[in-house]
One Martini backbone bead per residue (centre of mass of N, CA, C, O) as a GRO file, in nm:
protein
  355
    1UNK     BB    1  11.991   9.957  10.869
    2UNK     BB    2  11.993  10.220  11.036
    3UNK     BB    3  12.206  10.502  11.047
    4UNK     BB    4  12.295  10.475  11.403
    5UNK     BB    5  12.491  10.670  11.613
    6UNK     BB    6  12.721  10.693  11.923
    7UNK     BB    7  12.934  10.971  12.004
    8UNK     BB    8  13.204  10.998  12.241
    9UNK     BB    9  13.393  11.275  12.347
   10UNK     BB   10  13.682  11.259  12.571
   11UNK     BB   11  13.834  11.452  12.845
   12UNK     BB   12  14.111  11.396  13.061
   13UNK     BB   13  14.215  11.573  13.345
   14UNK     BB   14  14.448  11.520  13.555
   15UNK     BB   15  14.576  11.238  13.588
   16UNK     BB   16  14.712  10.929  13.634
   17UNK     BB   17  15.032  10.898  13.500
   18UNK     BB   18  15.134  10.606  13.540
   19UNK     BB   19  14.938  10.484  13.303
   20UNK     BB   20  14.973  10.653  13.043
   21UNK     BB   21  15.264  10.485  12.957
   22UNK     BB   22  15.112  10.192  12.979
   23UNK     BB   23  15.011   9.987  12.753
   24UNK     BB   24  14.897   9.740  12.910
   25UNK     BB   25  14.724   9.895  13.112
   26UNK     BB   26  14.541  10.039  12.871
   27UNK     BB   27  14.435   9.762  12.775
   28UNK     BB   28  14.300   9.652  13.021
   29UNK     BB   29  14.115   9.886  13.075
   30UNK     BB   30  13.957   9.864  12.825
   31UNK     BB   31  13.862   9.571  12.860
   32UNK     BB   32  13.717   9.624  13.120
   33UNK     BB   33  13.515   9.847  13.023
   34UNK     BB   34  13.377   9.671  12.810
   35UNK     BB   35  13.281   9.455  13.005
   36UNK     BB   36  13.106   9.667  13.200
   37UNK     BB   37  12.940   9.773  12.941
   38UNK     BB   38  12.838   9.530  12.749
   39UNK     BB   39  13.034   9.493  12.545
   40UNK     BB   40  13.254   9.350  12.250
   41UNK     BB   41  13.544   9.234  12.183
   42UNK     BB   42  13.772   9.173  11.906
   43UNK     BB   43  14.004   9.398  11.885
   44UNK     BB   44  14.343   9.493  11.956
   45UNK     BB   45  14.522   9.798  11.932
   46UNK     BB   46  14.885   9.910  11.969
   47UNK     BB   47  15.095  10.202  12.079
   48UNK     BB   48  15.415  10.325  12.147
   49UNK     BB   49  15.580  10.601  12.209
   50UNK     BB   50  15.863  10.825  12.144
   51UNK     BB   51  15.868  10.863  12.453
   52UNK     BB   52  15.560  10.931  12.472
   53UNK     BB   53  15.265  10.769  12.447
   54UNK     BB   54  14.925  10.616  12.382
   55UNK     BB   55  14.767  10.392  12.159
   56UNK     BB   56  14.427  10.254  12.153
   57UNK     BB   57  14.247  10.009  11.973
   58UNK     BB   58  13.888   9.905  11.942
   59UNK     BB   59  13.713   9.644  11.836
   60UNK     BB   60  13.372   9.619  11.808
   61UNK     BB   61  13.050   9.490  11.773
   62UNK     BB   62  12.951   9.809  11.780
   63UNK     BB   63  13.251   9.918  11.663
   64UNK     BB   64  13.447  10.165  11.840
   65UNK     BB   65  13.769  10.242  12.022
   66UNK     BB   66  13.965  10.533  12.143
   67UNK     BB   67  14.303  10.593  12.283
   68UNK     BB   68  14.492  10.887  12.404
   69UNK     BB   69  14.795  10.985  12.544
   70UNK     BB   70  14.948  11.251  12.783
   71UNK     BB   71  15.162  11.223  13.019
   72UNK     BB   72  15.294  11.518  13.040
   73UNK     BB   73  14.975  11.621  13.095
   74UNK     BB   74  14.765  11.422  13.220
   75UNK     BB   75  14.626  11.295  12.945
   76UNK     BB   76  14.303  11.184  12.794
   77UNK     BB   77  14.179  11.050  12.488
   78UNK     BB   78  13.827  10.983  12.396
   79UNK     BB   79  13.663  10.745  12.164
   80UNK     BB   80  13.294  10.655  12.134
   81UNK     BB   81  13.148  10.412  11.913
   82UNK     BB   82  12.801  10.324  11.876
   83UNK     BB   83  12.513  10.086  11.785
   84UNK     BB   84  12.368  10.140  12.066
   85UNK     BB   85  12.324  10.192  12.372
   86UNK     BB   86  12.415  10.480  12.530
   87UNK     BB   87  12.460  10.385  12.810
   88UNK     BB   88  12.723  10.224  12.765
   89UNK     BB   89  12.905  10.456  12.713
   90UNK     BB   90  12.868  10.576  13.005
   91UNK     BB   91  12.977  10.343  13.150
   92UNK     BB   92  13.254  10.360  13.042
   93UNK     BB   93  13.332  10.633  13.120
   94UNK     BB   94  13.299  10.597  13.419
   95UNK     BB   95  13.520  10.386  13.439
   96UNK     BB   96  13.759  10.574  13.355
   97UNK     BB   97  13.710  10.778  13.577
   98UNK     BB   98  13.758  10.600  13.820
   99UNK     BB   99  14.057  10.510  13.734
  100UNK     BB  100  14.192  10.807  13.668
  101UNK     BB  101  14.114  11.042  13.837
  102UNK     BB  102  14.021  11.320  13.739
  103UNK     BB  103  13.955  11.667  13.768
  104UNK     BB  104  13.844  11.662  13.467
  105UNK     BB  105  13.548  11.639  13.244
  106UNK     BB  106  13.501  11.644  12.871
  107UNK     BB  107  13.199  11.638  12.682
  108UNK     BB  108  13.073  11.486  12.361
  109UNK     BB  109  12.772  11.439  12.176
  110UNK     BB  110  12.717  11.241  11.872
  111UNK     BB  111  12.497  11.215  11.607
  112UNK     BB  112  12.492  10.939  11.381
  113UNK     BB  113  12.427  10.946  11.024
  114UNK     BB  114  12.230  11.114  10.819
  115UNK     BB  115  12.306  11.285  11.060
  116UNK     BB  116  12.502  11.546  11.222
  117UNK     BB  117  12.470  11.580  11.588
  118UNK     BB  118  12.509  11.792  11.852
  119UNK     BB  119  12.400  11.715  12.149
  120UNK     BB  120  12.089  11.828  12.303
  121UNK     BB  121  11.861  11.815  12.549
  122UNK     BB  122  11.653  12.043  12.394
  123UNK     BB  123  11.692  11.860  12.143
  124UNK     BB  124  11.556  11.724  11.822
  125UNK     BB  125  11.617  11.511  11.540
  126UNK     BB  126  11.451  11.459  11.228
  127UNK     BB  127  11.565  11.284  10.981
  128UNK     BB  128  11.668  11.292  10.618
  129UNK     BB  129  11.737  11.218  10.263
  130UNK     BB  130  11.586  11.507  10.123
  131UNK     BB  131  11.716  11.814  10.233
  132UNK     BB  132  11.588  11.780  10.543
  133UNK     BB  133  11.536  11.882  10.877
  134UNK     BB  134  11.367  11.821  11.195
  135UNK     BB  135  11.324  12.035  11.476
  136UNK     BB  136  11.282  11.984  11.845
  137UNK     BB  137  11.154  12.089  12.128
  138UNK     BB  138  11.257  12.018  12.478
  139UNK     BB  139  11.073  12.048  12.751
  140UNK     BB  140  11.075  11.715  12.811
  141UNK     BB  141  11.213  11.436  12.926
  142UNK     BB  142  11.057  11.119  12.951
  143UNK     BB  143  11.213  10.918  12.738
  144UNK     BB  144  11.542  10.719  12.708
  145UNK     BB  145  11.596  10.407  12.509
  146UNK     BB  146  11.708  10.099  12.443
  147UNK     BB  147  11.597   9.839  12.285
  148UNK     BB  148  11.605   9.552  12.109
  149UNK     BB  149  11.529   9.743  11.833
  150UNK     BB  150  11.542  10.052  11.951
  151UNK     BB  151  11.520  10.396  11.982
  152UNK     BB  152  11.337  10.543  12.258
  153UNK     BB  153  11.141  10.843  12.247
  154UNK     BB  154  11.001  11.085  12.494
  155UNK     BB  155  10.840  11.391  12.463
  156UNK     BB  156  10.792  11.750  12.529
  157UNK     BB  157  10.604  11.988  12.372
  158UNK     BB  158  10.453  12.291  12.326
  159UNK     BB  159  10.261  12.214  12.065
  160UNK     BB  160  10.260  11.869  12.034
  161UNK     BB  161  10.334  11.763  12.298
  162UNK     BB  162  10.352  11.425  12.285
  163UNK     BB  163  10.635  11.248  12.169
  164UNK     BB  164  10.747  10.986  11.918
  165UNK     BB  165  11.052  10.810  11.896
  166UNK     BB  166  11.235  10.614  11.637
  167UNK     BB  167  11.532  10.650  11.567
  168UNK     BB  168  11.449  10.966  11.536
  169UNK     BB  169  11.157  10.898  11.436
  170UNK     BB  170  10.852  11.035  11.398
  171UNK     BB  171  10.537  10.895  11.481
  172UNK     BB  172  10.378  11.068  11.724
  173UNK     BB  173  10.132  11.304  11.826
  174UNK     BB  174   9.891  11.458  12.021
  175UNK     BB  175   9.800  11.693  11.826
  176UNK     BB  176   9.788  11.484  11.540
  177UNK     BB  177   9.681  11.200  11.554
  178UNK     BB  178   9.413  11.195  11.435
  179UNK     BB  179   9.496  11.282  11.138
  180UNK     BB  180   9.664  11.027  11.085
  181UNK     BB  181   9.457  10.802  11.163
  182UNK     BB  182   9.239  10.873  10.958
  183UNK     BB  183   9.406  10.805  10.683
  184UNK     BB  184   9.374  10.480  10.784
  185UNK     BB  185   9.042  10.451  10.869
  186UNK     BB  186   8.839  10.595  10.663
  187UNK     BB  187   8.859  10.376  10.436
  188UNK     BB  188   8.723  10.154  10.603
  189UNK     BB  189   8.464  10.286  10.665
  190UNK     BB  190   8.407  10.351  10.330
  191UNK     BB  191   8.397  10.054  10.200
  192UNK     BB  192   8.128   9.871  10.240
  193UNK     BB  193   8.207   9.692  10.490
  194UNK     BB  194   8.211   9.451  10.725
  195UNK     BB  195   8.411   9.487  11.026
  196UNK     BB  196   8.492   9.203  11.220
  197UNK     BB  197   8.809   9.167  11.128
  198UNK     BB  198   9.109   9.325  11.244
  199UNK     BB  199   9.430   9.461  11.152
  200UNK     BB  200   9.763   9.571  11.288
  201UNK     BB  201  10.065   9.686  11.171
  202UNK     BB  202  10.187   9.795  11.430
  203UNK     BB  203  10.091  10.046  11.625
  204UNK     BB  204  10.209  10.083  11.932
  205UNK     BB  205  10.061  10.349  12.036
  206UNK     BB  206   9.728  10.287  11.970
  207UNK     BB  207   9.575  10.499  11.783
  208UNK     BB  208   9.446  10.312  11.561
  209UNK     BB  209   9.314  10.122  11.767
  210UNK     BB  210   9.116  10.325  11.876
  211UNK     BB  211   8.975  10.388  11.619
  212UNK     BB  212   8.894  10.100  11.509
  213UNK     BB  213   8.699  10.052  11.772
  214UNK     BB  214   8.481  10.269  11.649
  215UNK     BB  215   8.367  10.043  11.433
  216UNK     BB  216   8.277   9.777  11.579
  217UNK     BB  217   8.430   9.533  11.598
  218UNK     BB  218   8.501   9.214  11.717
  219UNK     BB  219   8.803   9.205  11.608
  220UNK     BB  220   9.169   9.297  11.718
  221UNK     BB  221   9.479   9.283  11.567
  222UNK     BB  222   9.816   9.337  11.716
  223UNK     BB  223  10.127   9.384  11.553
  224UNK     BB  224  10.450   9.401  11.738
  225UNK     BB  225  10.796   9.379  11.796
  226UNK     BB  226  10.761   9.606  12.052
  227UNK     BB  227  10.675   9.599  12.364
  228UNK     BB  228  10.777   9.879  12.471
  229UNK     BB  229  10.609  10.060  12.319
  230UNK     BB  230  10.321   9.987  12.421
  231UNK     BB  231  10.415  10.026  12.749
  232UNK     BB  232  10.479  10.325  12.701
  233UNK     BB  233  10.200  10.434  12.571
  234UNK     BB  234  10.037  10.368  12.825
  235UNK     BB  235  10.205  10.581  13.014
  236UNK     BB  236  10.255  10.851  12.797
  237UNK     BB  237  10.003  10.794  12.553
  238UNK     BB  238   9.693  10.810  12.655
  239UNK     BB  239   9.566  11.018  12.474
  240UNK     BB  240   9.584  10.824  12.216
  241UNK     BB  241   9.493  10.523  12.331
  242UNK     BB  242   9.392  10.501  12.599
  243UNK     BB  243   9.194  10.186  12.636
  244UNK     BB  244   9.256   9.986  12.412
  245UNK     BB  245   9.457   9.758  12.527
  246UNK     BB  246   9.180   9.673  12.728
  247UNK     BB  247   9.031   9.551  12.522
  248UNK     BB  248   8.854   9.243  12.462
  249UNK     BB  249   8.897   9.259  12.134
  250UNK     BB  250   9.206   9.257  12.186
  251UNK     BB  251   9.504   9.125  12.012
  252UNK     BB  252   9.840   9.054  12.099
  253UNK     BB  253  10.140   9.058  11.905
  254UNK     BB  254  10.486   8.966  11.961
  255UNK     BB  255  10.605   9.024  11.645
  256UNK     BB  256  10.690   8.957  11.347
  257UNK     BB  257  10.499   9.004  11.063
  258UNK     BB  258  10.604   8.776  10.897
  259UNK     BB  259  10.551   8.548  11.090
  260UNK     BB  260  10.250   8.597  11.134
  261UNK     BB  261  10.171   8.565  10.823
  262UNK     BB  262  10.211   8.245  10.818
  263UNK     BB  263   9.953   8.207  10.919
  264UNK     BB  264   9.615   8.154  11.013
  265UNK     BB  265   9.448   8.424  10.864
  266UNK     BB  266   9.147   8.656  10.881
  267UNK     BB  267   9.054   8.972  10.711
  268UNK     BB  268   8.876   9.276  10.640
  269UNK     BB  269   9.114   9.434  10.767
  270UNK     BB  270   9.422   9.613  10.694
  271UNK     BB  271   9.676   9.789  10.889
  272UNK     BB  272   9.972   9.961  10.788
  273UNK     BB  273  10.225  10.094  11.057
  274UNK     BB  274  10.508  10.082  10.979
  275UNK     BB  275  10.806  10.157  10.953
  276UNK     BB  276  11.047  10.278  10.722
  277UNK     BB  277  11.208  10.005  10.814
  278UNK     BB  278  11.105   9.687  10.839
  279UNK     BB  279  11.315   9.489  10.723
  280UNK     BB  280  11.546   9.515  10.924
  281UNK     BB  281  11.435   9.306  11.128
  282UNK     BB  282  11.446   9.067  10.883
  283UNK     BB  283  11.675   9.114  10.670
  284UNK     BB  284  11.551   9.269  10.441
  285UNK     BB  285  11.489   9.393  10.154
  286UNK     BB  286  11.248   9.639  10.065
  287UNK     BB  287  11.141   9.515   9.812
  288UNK     BB  288  11.109   9.223   9.919
  289UNK     BB  289  10.936   9.296  10.159
  290UNK     BB  290  10.690   9.418   9.997
  291UNK     BB  291  10.619   9.157   9.846
  292UNK     BB  292  10.599   8.959  10.070
  293UNK     BB  293  10.387   9.099  10.235
  294UNK     BB  294  10.149   9.136  10.022
  295UNK     BB  295  10.110   8.848   9.958
  296UNK     BB  296  10.026   8.755  10.252
  297UNK     BB  297   9.798   8.974  10.291
  298UNK     BB  298   9.623   8.848  10.057
  299UNK     BB  299   9.580   8.566  10.203
  300UNK     BB  300   9.434   8.704  10.475
  301UNK     BB  301   9.197   8.819  10.299
  302UNK     BB  302   8.910   8.874  10.242
  303UNK     BB  303   8.677   8.936  10.033
  304UNK     BB  304   8.702   9.269   9.960
  305UNK     BB  305   8.919   9.371  10.106
  306UNK     BB  306   9.121   9.600  10.303
  307UNK     BB  307   9.407   9.814  10.248
  308UNK     BB  308   9.622  10.025  10.460
  309UNK     BB  309   9.874  10.284  10.441
  310UNK     BB  310  10.197  10.405  10.490
  311UNK     BB  311  10.464  10.593  10.284
  312UNK     BB  312  10.551  10.863  10.372
  313UNK     BB  313  10.683  11.119  10.242
  314UNK     BB  314  10.660  11.289   9.954
  315UNK     BB  315  10.982  11.281   9.898
  316UNK     BB  316  10.973  10.960   9.898
  317UNK     BB  317  10.961  10.859   9.568
  318UNK     BB  318  11.090  10.570   9.584
  319UNK     BB  319  10.922  10.441   9.779
  320UNK     BB  320  10.631  10.512   9.655
  321UNK     BB  321  10.696  10.345   9.414
  322UNK     BB  322  10.749  10.056   9.522
  323UNK     BB  323  10.461  10.034   9.655
  324UNK     BB  324  10.301  10.072   9.379
  325UNK     BB  325  10.413   9.823   9.238
  326UNK     BB  326  10.340   9.609   9.459
  327UNK     BB  327  10.027   9.664   9.468
  328UNK     BB  328   9.960   9.629   9.162
  329UNK     BB  329  10.038   9.316   9.159
  330UNK     BB  330   9.810   9.237   9.407
  331UNK     BB  331   9.594   9.465   9.352
  332UNK     BB  332   9.316   9.672   9.376
  333UNK     BB  333   9.222   9.982   9.380
  334UNK     BB  334   9.457  10.179   9.378
  335UNK     BB  335   9.534  10.433   9.625
  336UNK     BB  336   9.636  10.787   9.662
  337UNK     BB  337   9.729  11.011   9.935
  338UNK     BB  338   9.750  11.341  10.101
  339UNK     BB  339   9.864  11.484  10.417
  340UNK     BB  340   9.893  11.715  10.638
  341UNK     BB  341  10.137  11.699  10.911
  342UNK     BB  342  10.233  11.918  11.152
  343UNK     BB  343  10.464  11.742  11.297
  344UNK     BB  344  10.616  11.664  11.018
  345UNK     BB  345  10.622  11.914  10.817
  346UNK     BB  346  10.448  11.731  10.589
  347UNK     BB  347  10.357  11.559  10.362
  348UNK     BB  348  10.171  11.262  10.347
  349UNK     BB  349  10.149  10.905  10.241
  350UNK     BB  350   9.874  10.722  10.124
  351UNK     BB  351   9.717  10.385  10.110
  352UNK     BB  352   9.490  10.180   9.898
  353UNK     BB  353   9.335   9.844   9.882
  354UNK     BB  354   9.200   9.567   9.710
  355UNK     BB  355   9.112   9.234   9.648
   0.00000   0.00000   0.00000
């Protein structure tokens, strides 16, 4: 799983002081707020200080929550940390606000994980594990919500237009979607085979699907685990996907690709545009996921079929090496190339292989 958490540090000023020194009342308030926020309590630990002050800690399925009261100052400090939809944090905070009736509330939101970022509504950071992060200005927030699988954000940027982020990783932008898609589709076009039946794994933004349809295949199958990404792309990223999802040649499967490729399917071309941590959805280590994926993809490919895939940024050398070893164990004519994608602010690695 990608390390990504949402921490809200909140200060409630001039609260109802009667409850602030009551350990049982604060425990009950905490449990009620957890329930109202659709979070899930695992354990409560509390302590009443002498002469005043109470600390209550909750271990929740989604991480943890802590409160400490200062009855003498009519003040309560709250720390909410979750690895789920941040809207639940806000519902929790609103419930506390309603019950404590403070004169004012001060709140800081911190993005936790590979990077630590104090959130501002007008910036979004796509973090990496190899020495630098990329920060994008948000001209307009178009959408931000946790799906069943990941945090989905769509913003408008002055230079790159509309941009799609999944768990804070940039996936595509209007400005250079054509450059990214071309790296995956051009090798298929140049393969010298008749592409009658193609498959796209991932690619829920519809950009690659739109490009593949221009090769005039008979059928295209798109497999993506998150239906929300597809529906939101239709709504907000229509310059990228156009009307690709409505094309009668297209069949969409909403499921984990590992489950899909267990079935009986045959394709002339397969384009793999999965996220950088696809095994997280299946609970499989990345190395094992790649070997399983490529084994099953090979079985699905027609003779002399072609596979193309994205491998991440050029500095993700360990990931590229894992992909290279796995590909060469299963395929022939394995090739890698890089292309600079302006919105990613770095060279991106792509691969192709034949059965």
